Amino acid sequence: MKKKIIVIIMCMLFLGCISEGNKAKTISIAGSTTVQPISDGLAEAFMKKYDISVTIQGGGSGTGIKMVGEGTIDIGASSREIKEGEKEKYNLKIYPIAIDGLAIIVHPSNKIENLGMEQLKKIFSGEITNWKELGGEDKEIVLVVRAEGSGTRDFFEKKIMGDVSLSRKAMQKPSNGAVKATVAGNENAIGYIGAGYIDDYVKAVRIEEVYPDPENIRSGKYELSRKLYYITKKESEDVKKFMDFVLSDEGQDIVETLGFIRIG
Amino acid sequence: MKTEKIVEKILLIFALSATLVIFLIIIFLFKEGLPILKKEGLGFILGKIWNPGKEIYGALTFIAGSLSVTFLALLIAVPLGVSCALFLAEIAPKRAESLFRPVIELLAGIPSVVYGMFGLIVIVRFIKVSFDIPTGETVLACSIVLAVMILPIIISVSEDAIKSVPRIYKEGSFALGATHWQTMKRVILPTASSGITASIILAMGRAIGETMAVVLVLGNVEMIPKSILNPAEALTSVILLEMGEASVGGSHYEALFAVGIILFIIVMILNIISMKIGVRKK
């Protein structure tokens, strides 16, 4: 009996060693859900080229920065600028990897095609509460926003709301996908998502008569655009290889095919 | 003999580690959450404004949200669940019972996120259209989803309670000329009432702690609901929505743990009550 137990323990230790050995060849990425489609696309191509596996998680920009700072993951993804405090505290390296537009979306059946910045502010602060006031149908406006601390929400509030606070009637959703699903399922809803997420289920409106297509975002004509970042701390050889790939022409081509704008 | 001892020791270690985990969770929860609770005092529980950006933390809206969906869910699920238990224990023929039981057990095994998705696509939509309101993500939608989720608990625990009513009570009642329905109403239900109450409280604990389904169908609006057709936000939702973004050690992070403490205390009290009722029965 004793022998059996010893054998079992030996087996366990042995198996433990094996999995430890395999771990070296993976890169982990986590953070902003806006950056996630880019990470997915890049990782797929990268894994085909090299024998290194890449794992990708969401979690939000704050989580990504925090986790890379604490060394839990190799690369953090962020859709907001990294705060000075975070940069100094963790000693981080920051790479802009793409440019993204923030699209304001409504249900495809909504007749509204264009909104001004001032109108947006009034809508999201709760001053305008009915589509009628904007020339639409006589329906109450349903606001859909991201949860407190999201990089996308940070950007939206800084750029559009300024000092005005958000209406307390806004429904909060945990990800870009959840905002899109809610707006797609409710003809009274308005929300915001990364332009890379736009598809036929929702309609992006023009902002000050400018549509969030790649050209307008790149040229800066579309006002709601921002940079997306990868953040690293200690870079292993594999991580360096990945970052080189991301910033290479090949990597940036992938960024573009995914509906985002290349950097530089 | 020796192996006997070893096995005993191993089992002891497993048992200890299970209880240790509970204590670690309690210690950790309070360590992270107590400082802000102390600082904010009663304001944390009675404040209506939650604005982490300005460091204002009042969890009353979330407490109101959690309690309103839980009570409405119980209002829907208790009559259904208890009648179902009564039917299964007293009326249903063996064949029907063997059909119903696996179905109810299956209901208990469905992951909560699946309930949430079903609620979002079917119930939320249905409520929006039938009441003609701007959004169907309401207290009512959430309560219906929760009611379905807690039905299996109410049914199985109540059924056990009804079945454990001694046969002589029932036979005595019949002997006095009472009909089956009179017996159920006057003898069986009152005798089983403590077990049924325990099932309701257990279900309440489950409903108040539910997270995934609630986030999907409750709308997450930081306002105290004025009617069942308003959206709201629950204690569990605020933790799920904001935990990923709060920076470790900051006041926002601590406040979320404090919300966890409130939730923990509510569920703890419910569990103790249900245990007390269960004991009294024996």
XYZ file of C-alpha atoms in Angstrom:
546
model
C 0.000 0.000 0.000
C 2.744 2.389 0.972
C 4.605 1.587 -2.221
C 1.527 2.379 -4.255
C 1.181 5.782 -2.626
C 4.821 6.560 -3.275
C 4.443 5.550 -6.909
C 1.398 7.785 -7.287
C 3.186 10.742 -5.742
C 6.183 10.188 -8.016
C 3.881 10.145 -11.028
C 2.281 13.399 -9.946
C 5.626 15.102 -9.480
C 6.747 13.863 -12.862
C 3.635 15.162 -14.586
C 4.093 18.455 -12.792
C 7.589 18.749 -14.272
C 6.328 18.127 -17.777
C 3.729 20.838 -17.711
C 6.263 23.231 -16.189
C 8.573 22.584 -19.147
C 5.884 23.380 -21.696
C 5.004 26.690 -20.132
C 8.026 28.543 -21.447
C 6.674 28.901 -24.991
C 3.493 30.875 -24.364
C 2.712 34.560 -24.380
C -0.291 35.776 -22.424
C -2.239 38.899 -23.331
C -5.112 40.399 -21.338
C -7.007 43.674 -21.038
C -9.165 45.922 -23.191
C -12.005 44.203 -25.023
C -11.621 46.814 -27.779
C -8.128 45.520 -28.537
C -9.212 41.885 -28.309
C -10.115 41.369 -32.001
C -6.673 42.734 -32.946
C -4.953 40.431 -30.485
C -6.918 37.469 -31.822
C -5.972 38.230 -35.430
C -2.322 38.909 -34.678
C -1.967 35.851 -32.457
C -3.432 33.565 -35.087
C -0.947 34.693 -37.730
C 1.927 34.736 -35.246
C 1.263 31.192 -34.075
C 1.247 29.958 -37.667
C 4.657 31.502 -38.221
C 6.423 30.624 -34.976
C 6.146 27.750 -32.556
C 4.946 29.964 -29.707
C 1.392 29.904 -28.435
C -0.472 33.046 -27.464
C -3.390 33.160 -25.020
C -5.796 36.099 -24.992
C -8.209 37.261 -22.300
C -10.468 40.288 -21.959
C -11.034 42.010 -18.653
C -10.792 45.698 -19.532
C -7.954 48.190 -19.860
C -7.488 48.657 -16.123
C -7.115 44.929 -15.610
C -4.610 44.641 -18.462
C -2.374 47.387 -17.070
C -2.629 46.017 -13.554
C -1.869 42.435 -14.560
C 1.144 43.260 -16.691
C 2.435 45.521 -13.930
C 2.187 42.726 -11.423
C 3.794 40.263 -13.811
C 0.761 37.972 -14.081
C 0.708 38.293 -17.870
C 3.261 39.216 -20.542
C 1.387 41.866 -22.473
C -1.410 44.177 -21.334
C -3.852 45.650 -23.834
C -5.290 49.108 -23.223
C -7.684 51.396 -25.043
C -6.878 54.361 -22.836
C -3.668 56.254 -22.230
C -1.580 54.901 -19.420
C -1.635 57.201 -16.410
C 1.690 58.700 -15.279
C 1.286 57.025 -11.898
C 0.825 53.586 -13.407
C 3.809 54.090 -15.704
C 6.141 55.012 -12.873
C 4.825 52.531 -10.344
C 5.273 49.545 -12.623
C 8.058 50.766 -14.950
C 6.146 49.883 -18.118
C 6.987 50.020 -21.806
C 4.174 51.340 -23.964
C 3.612 50.621 -27.657
C 0.807 52.216 -29.677
C -0.310 49.420 -32.001
C -3.375 50.749 -33.819
C -5.854 53.592 -34.049
C -9.531 53.033 -33.383
C -12.594 55.182 -33.825
C -15.306 55.274 -31.213
C -18.564 54.671 -33.028
C -21.923 55.891 -31.713
C -24.415 53.178 -32.580
C -28.189 52.918 -32.774
C -30.618 50.225 -33.913
C -30.639 49.776 -37.739
C -34.317 50.806 -37.863
C -33.537 54.173 -36.265
C -33.925 57.051 -38.724
C -31.272 59.232 -37.103
C -28.205 59.444 -39.356
C -26.174 62.254 -37.894
C -25.514 63.678 -34.419
C -23.488 66.642 -33.245
C -21.086 66.543 -30.295
C -23.330 68.930 -28.368
C -26.376 66.730 -29.037
C -24.470 63.661 -27.856
C -23.605 65.414 -24.638
C -27.247 66.326 -24.077
C -28.412 62.793 -24.875
C -26.002 61.064 -22.513
C -26.458 63.573 -19.709
C -30.199 62.989 -19.820
C -31.169 66.444 -21.051
C -32.637 65.038 -24.268
C -34.724 61.985 -23.410
C -36.879 61.401 -26.484
C -35.928 60.584 -30.092
C -38.634 63.050 -31.143
C -36.431 65.944 -30.014
C -33.819 64.811 -32.538
C -36.267 64.346 -35.386
C -36.941 60.684 -34.781
C -39.933 58.753 -33.522
C -41.762 59.536 -30.287
C -39.833 56.997 -28.195
C -37.827 57.318 -25.020
C -34.064 57.111 -25.561
C -32.369 54.176 -23.845
C -28.733 54.860 -23.000
C -26.252 51.987 -23.051
C -22.781 52.607 -21.645
C -19.762 50.664 -20.410
C -19.136 50.029 -16.716
C -17.159 52.433 -14.540
C -13.414 52.263 -15.283
C -13.632 50.920 -18.837
C -11.087 52.479 -21.215
C -13.790 53.086 -23.796
C -15.984 54.819 -21.219
C -13.038 56.921 -20.019
C -12.424 58.091 -23.555
C -16.097 58.802 -24.220
C -16.545 60.813 -21.046
C -13.388 62.829 -21.557
C -14.097 63.593 -25.187
C -17.838 64.179 -25.109
C -19.143 64.646 -21.593
C -16.357 66.824 -20.204
C -17.459 67.911 -16.732
C -21.106 67.022 -17.242
C -22.036 63.813 -15.492
C -23.650 60.867 -17.188
C -27.382 60.295 -16.771
C -28.121 57.885 -13.966
C -30.622 56.152 -16.210
C -27.845 54.711 -18.368
C -27.628 50.915 -18.513
C -24.135 49.612 -17.866
C -22.673 46.691 -19.811
C -19.453 44.779 -19.223
C -18.008 44.706 -22.775
C -18.154 46.097 -26.311
C -19.982 42.943 -27.372
C -22.617 43.354 -24.661
C -23.260 46.988 -25.635
C -23.633 45.975 -29.280
C -25.999 43.100 -28.405
C -28.178 45.404 -26.321
C -28.402 48.093 -29.002
C -29.027 45.461 -31.687
C -31.975 44.184 -29.650
C -33.621 47.494 -28.787
C -34.835 50.038 -31.321
C -34.779 52.848 -28.739
C -31.180 52.337 -27.674
C -28.023 54.333 -28.296
C -24.546 53.275 -27.211
C -20.866 53.430 -28.101
C -18.409 50.748 -29.218
C -15.000 50.508 -30.866
C -15.376 51.080 -34.629
C -13.864 47.625 -35.204
C -17.060 46.137 -33.770
C -19.475 47.732 -36.255
C -21.515 45.248 -38.298
C -24.966 44.947 -39.871
C -26.786 44.401 -36.584
C -26.221 48.002 -35.501
C -25.989 51.335 -37.285
C -23.137 53.765 -36.691
C -24.256 57.378 -36.935
C -22.233 60.201 -38.472
C -20.682 62.598 -35.977
C -20.755 66.201 -37.213
C -21.515 64.735 -40.665
C -18.436 62.483 -40.627
C -18.862 58.698 -40.789
C -16.435 56.541 -38.754
C -14.873 54.739 -41.729
C -11.128 53.985 -41.808
C -10.270 56.941 -44.046
C -11.990 59.501 -41.874
C -10.515 58.039 -38.717
C -6.976 57.978 -40.152
C -7.149 61.526 -41.471
C -8.446 62.744 -38.123
C -11.620 64.114 -39.724
C -13.637 61.851 -37.456
C -13.297 63.386 -34.035
C -13.737 60.359 -31.816
C -10.516 58.471 -32.474
C -7.893 57.174 -30.108
C -4.787 55.036 -29.996
C -4.757 51.468 -28.754
C -1.788 50.194 -26.809
C 0.172 47.107 -25.869
C 2.069 47.358 -22.608
C 4.985 45.225 -21.516
C 7.218 45.076 -18.501
C 10.012 42.515 -18.624
C 10.304 41.320 -22.200
C 11.334 37.740 -22.844
C 12.731 36.806 -26.279
C 9.313 35.504 -27.284
C 7.532 38.689 -26.280
C 10.067 40.759 -28.235
C 9.466 38.590 -31.263
C 5.722 39.128 -30.909
C 6.045 42.892 -30.541
C 8.281 43.065 -33.625
C 5.654 41.099 -35.497
C 2.861 43.400 -34.330
C 4.654 46.533 -35.504
C 5.904 44.998 -38.775
C 4.099 45.681 -42.056
C 2.652 42.194 -41.913
C 1.214 42.774 -38.446
C -0.151 46.193 -39.341
C -1.800 44.738 -42.472
C -3.695 42.398 -40.174
C -4.717 45.357 -37.995
C -6.133 47.018 -41.088
C -8.067 44.009 -42.346
C -9.785 43.874 -38.940
C -11.280 47.315 -39.449
C -8.759 49.286 -37.390
C -6.267 51.877 -38.574
C -2.535 51.147 -38.828
C -0.154 53.116 -36.720
C 2.370 55.585 -38.232
C -4.158 -1.082 10.383
C -1.498 1.288 9.255
C -3.234 2.110 5.996
C -6.380 2.699 8.013
C -4.578 5.404 9.983
C -3.116 6.994 6.865
C -6.491 7.153 5.180
C -7.988 8.711 8.299
C -5.282 11.365 8.355
C -5.700 12.156 4.680
C -9.456 12.528 5.063
C -8.897 14.775 8.078
C -6.592 17.002 6.056
C -9.160 17.291 3.264
C -11.921 18.118 5.721
C -9.749 20.727 7.410
C -8.742 22.378 4.160
C -12.379 22.714 3.140
C -13.260 24.570 6.326
C -10.015 26.515 6.191
C -11.023 27.902 2.800
C -14.190 29.397 4.316
C -12.199 31.110 7.042
C -9.622 32.396 4.560
C -12.401 33.863 2.436
C -13.936 35.594 5.453
C -10.600 36.980 6.625
C -9.660 38.201 3.154
C -13.051 39.761 2.479
C -13.022 41.692 5.738
C -9.372 42.668 5.483
C -9.959 44.310 2.110
C -13.403 45.740 2.725
C -13.508 46.836 6.372
C -11.332 49.985 6.106
C -13.751 51.704 3.746
C -16.788 50.493 5.677
C -15.312 52.047 8.813
C -14.478 55.264 6.998
C -17.848 55.670 5.296
C -19.850 54.280 8.216
C -23.605 54.043 7.779
C -23.358 56.258 4.712
C -22.090 53.279 2.787
C -25.329 51.426 3.347
C -27.717 54.394 3.248
C -26.070 56.511 0.534
C -27.787 56.569 -2.838
C -24.892 57.809 -4.937
C -22.150 55.537 -6.243
C -19.447 57.448 -8.056
C -16.016 55.809 -7.815
C -14.449 58.586 -9.893
C -15.305 61.094 -7.153
C -14.854 58.536 -4.352
C -18.495 58.652 -3.314
C -19.739 55.262 -2.252
C -23.358 54.597 -1.319
C -24.703 51.114 -1.899
C -28.379 51.689 -1.128
C -29.425 51.503 -4.787
C -27.774 48.098 -5.107
C -29.261 46.810 -1.863
C -32.703 47.964 -3.022
C -32.125 46.320 -6.407
C -31.058 43.004 -4.908
C -33.876 42.887 -2.387
C -36.605 43.857 -4.853
C -35.693 41.196 -7.428
C -35.299 38.585 -4.707
C -38.687 39.211 -3.113
C -40.523 39.385 -6.412
C -38.808 36.153 -7.479
C -39.984 34.483 -4.266
C -43.498 35.817 -4.821
C -43.534 34.039 -8.174
C -41.630 30.895 -7.232
C -43.059 30.003 -3.810
C -46.671 29.287 -4.815
C -45.491 27.407 -7.891
C -42.787 25.487 -6.066
C -44.834 24.479 -3.039
C -47.787 23.331 -5.130
C -45.453 21.371 -7.333
C -43.881 19.725 -4.276
C -47.311 18.906 -2.876
C -48.332 17.393 -6.191
C -45.190 15.292 -6.448
C -45.322 14.069 -2.869
C -49.058 13.496 -2.486
C -50.914 13.251 -5.764
C -48.623 12.240 -8.590
C -48.624 8.562 -9.525
C -45.198 6.893 -9.485
C -44.876 7.089 -13.275
C -45.508 10.818 -13.403
C -43.068 11.359 -10.570
C -40.324 9.497 -12.404
C -40.895 11.839 -15.336
C -41.036 15.078 -13.333
C -38.092 14.513 -11.033
C -35.325 14.291 -13.681
C -36.743 17.354 -15.407
C -36.629 19.365 -12.188
C -33.110 18.147 -11.467
C -32.123 19.187 -14.972
C -33.510 22.643 -14.243
C -31.130 22.881 -11.292
C -28.175 21.867 -13.439
C -28.471 24.538 -16.141
C -25.625 27.078 -15.854
C -26.821 30.505 -14.765
C -25.379 32.275 -17.791
C -27.655 30.148 -19.984
C -30.647 31.292 -17.944
C -29.394 34.836 -18.436
C -29.138 34.471 -22.198
C -32.583 32.919 -22.381
C -33.925 35.758 -20.257
C -32.250 38.408 -22.409
C -33.515 37.024 -25.688
C -36.980 35.786 -24.714
C -38.251 37.347 -21.479
C -36.713 40.818 -21.851
C -38.031 41.037 -25.395
C -41.458 39.780 -24.340
C -41.775 42.308 -21.520
C -40.623 45.180 -23.711
C -43.224 44.420 -26.369
C -46.139 43.517 -24.122
C -45.828 46.498 -21.782
C -44.588 48.834 -24.545
C -41.742 50.207 -22.428
C -38.373 51.567 -23.648
C -36.395 48.563 -22.415
C -37.405 45.130 -21.193
C -34.409 44.821 -18.900
C -36.409 45.275 -15.730
C -36.930 44.050 -12.189
C -39.800 41.937 -13.515
C -37.663 40.196 -16.169
C -34.946 39.494 -13.649
C -37.427 38.145 -11.093
C -38.946 35.749 -13.599
C -35.509 34.373 -14.517
C -34.554 34.065 -10.848
C -37.877 32.418 -10.025
C -37.195 29.662 -12.548
C -33.695 29.245 -11.151
C -34.815 28.821 -7.544
C -37.808 26.581 -8.298
C -35.768 23.339 -8.067
C -34.544 24.249 -4.563
C -38.037 25.049 -3.309
C -39.515 21.939 -4.897
C -36.939 19.413 -3.726
C -36.553 20.689 -0.162
C -40.316 21.184 0.323
C -41.019 17.773 -1.111
C -38.651 16.181 1.402
C -40.419 18.067 4.180
C -43.848 16.933 2.987
C -42.708 13.352 2.627
C -41.293 13.304 6.143
C -44.718 14.060 7.666
C -45.463 10.866 9.661
C -47.969 8.564 7.997
C -50.063 8.244 11.138
C -50.999 11.957 10.947
C -52.347 11.436 7.486
C -54.138 8.213 8.382
C -55.592 9.842 11.465
C -56.993 12.642 9.386
C -58.503 10.224 6.887
C -59.986 8.214 9.744
C -61.793 11.337 10.949
C -63.457 11.556 7.569
C -61.345 14.320 6.040
C -60.890 14.384 2.280
C -57.426 14.277 0.694
C -57.447 18.027 0.049
C -58.579 18.811 3.598
C -55.801 16.568 4.899
C -53.203 18.321 2.762
C -54.419 21.759 3.769
C -54.994 21.214 7.497
C -52.527 18.470 8.400
C -49.701 17.975 5.928
C -48.845 21.572 5.034
C -48.866 22.857 8.650
C -46.729 19.936 9.787
C -44.266 20.446 6.959
C -44.291 24.224 7.263
C -40.888 24.552 8.940
C -39.242 22.517 6.187
C -41.029 24.566 3.542
C -39.917 27.800 5.194
C -36.349 26.507 5.225
C -36.601 25.804 1.494
C -37.815 29.342 0.861
C -34.954 30.859 2.804
C -32.416 28.685 1.021
C -33.905 29.795 -2.281
C -33.683 33.394 -1.133
C -29.966 32.995 -0.483
C -29.497 31.552 -3.941
C -31.460 34.364 -5.577
C -29.646 37.153 -3.796
C -26.246 35.693 -4.641
C -26.987 35.075 -8.307
C -24.729 37.154 -10.536
C -24.408 36.215 -14.172
C -28.098 35.961 -15.051
C -28.844 39.144 -13.104
C -26.198 41.204 -14.901
C -27.646 40.142 -18.234
C -31.309 40.954 -17.606
C -31.533 43.620 -14.901
C -30.222 46.519 -16.993
C -27.639 47.747 -14.442
C -29.039 51.204 -13.894
C -27.919 52.948 -10.726
C -31.356 54.006 -9.533
C -33.729 52.653 -6.929
C -36.517 50.980 -8.937
C -39.879 52.725 -8.541
C -41.882 49.957 -10.174
C -41.294 46.408 -11.337
C -40.995 47.754 -14.870
C -37.905 49.804 -14.014
C -34.355 48.547 -14.467
C -32.095 48.333 -11.402
C -28.668 47.122 -10.346
C -27.914 44.355 -7.846
C -25.097 44.016 -5.298
C -23.601 41.155 -7.267
C -23.756 43.051 -10.577
C -21.746 46.009 -9.364
C -18.941 43.693 -8.251
C -18.919 41.816 -11.543
C -19.081 44.959 -13.667
C -16.465 47.005 -11.865
C -13.994 44.552 -10.323
C -12.022 44.157 -13.541
C -11.400 47.864 -13.768
C -10.727 48.854 -10.174
C -7.046 49.208 -9.337
C -5.821 46.977 -6.533
C -5.682 48.646 -3.119
C -7.546 51.764 -4.268
C -10.708 52.945 -2.551
C -12.884 51.698 -5.428
C -11.427 48.216 -4.975
C -12.047 48.337 -1.231
C -15.597 49.572 -1.777
C -16.336 46.580 -3.995
C -15.095 44.274 -1.256
C -17.324 46.141 1.185
C -20.254 45.414 -1.125
C -19.122 41.787 -0.954
C -19.244 41.971 2.847
C -22.831 43.245 2.769
C -23.785 40.423 0.439
C -21.948 37.888 2.567
C -23.679 39.027 5.744
C -27.128 38.895 4.128
C -26.559 35.360 2.824
C -25.012 34.285 6.141
C -28.044 35.490 8.104
C -30.376 33.676 5.719
C -28.392 30.456 6.083
C -28.399 30.646 9.856
C -32.149 31.218 9.907
C -32.764 28.250 7.631
C -30.500 26.060 9.787
C -32.335 27.149 12.937
C -35.701 26.332 11.396
C -34.407 22.962 10.217
C -33.187 22.106 13.713
C -36.430 23.090 15.386
C -38.264 20.733 13.095
C -36.283 17.759 14.396
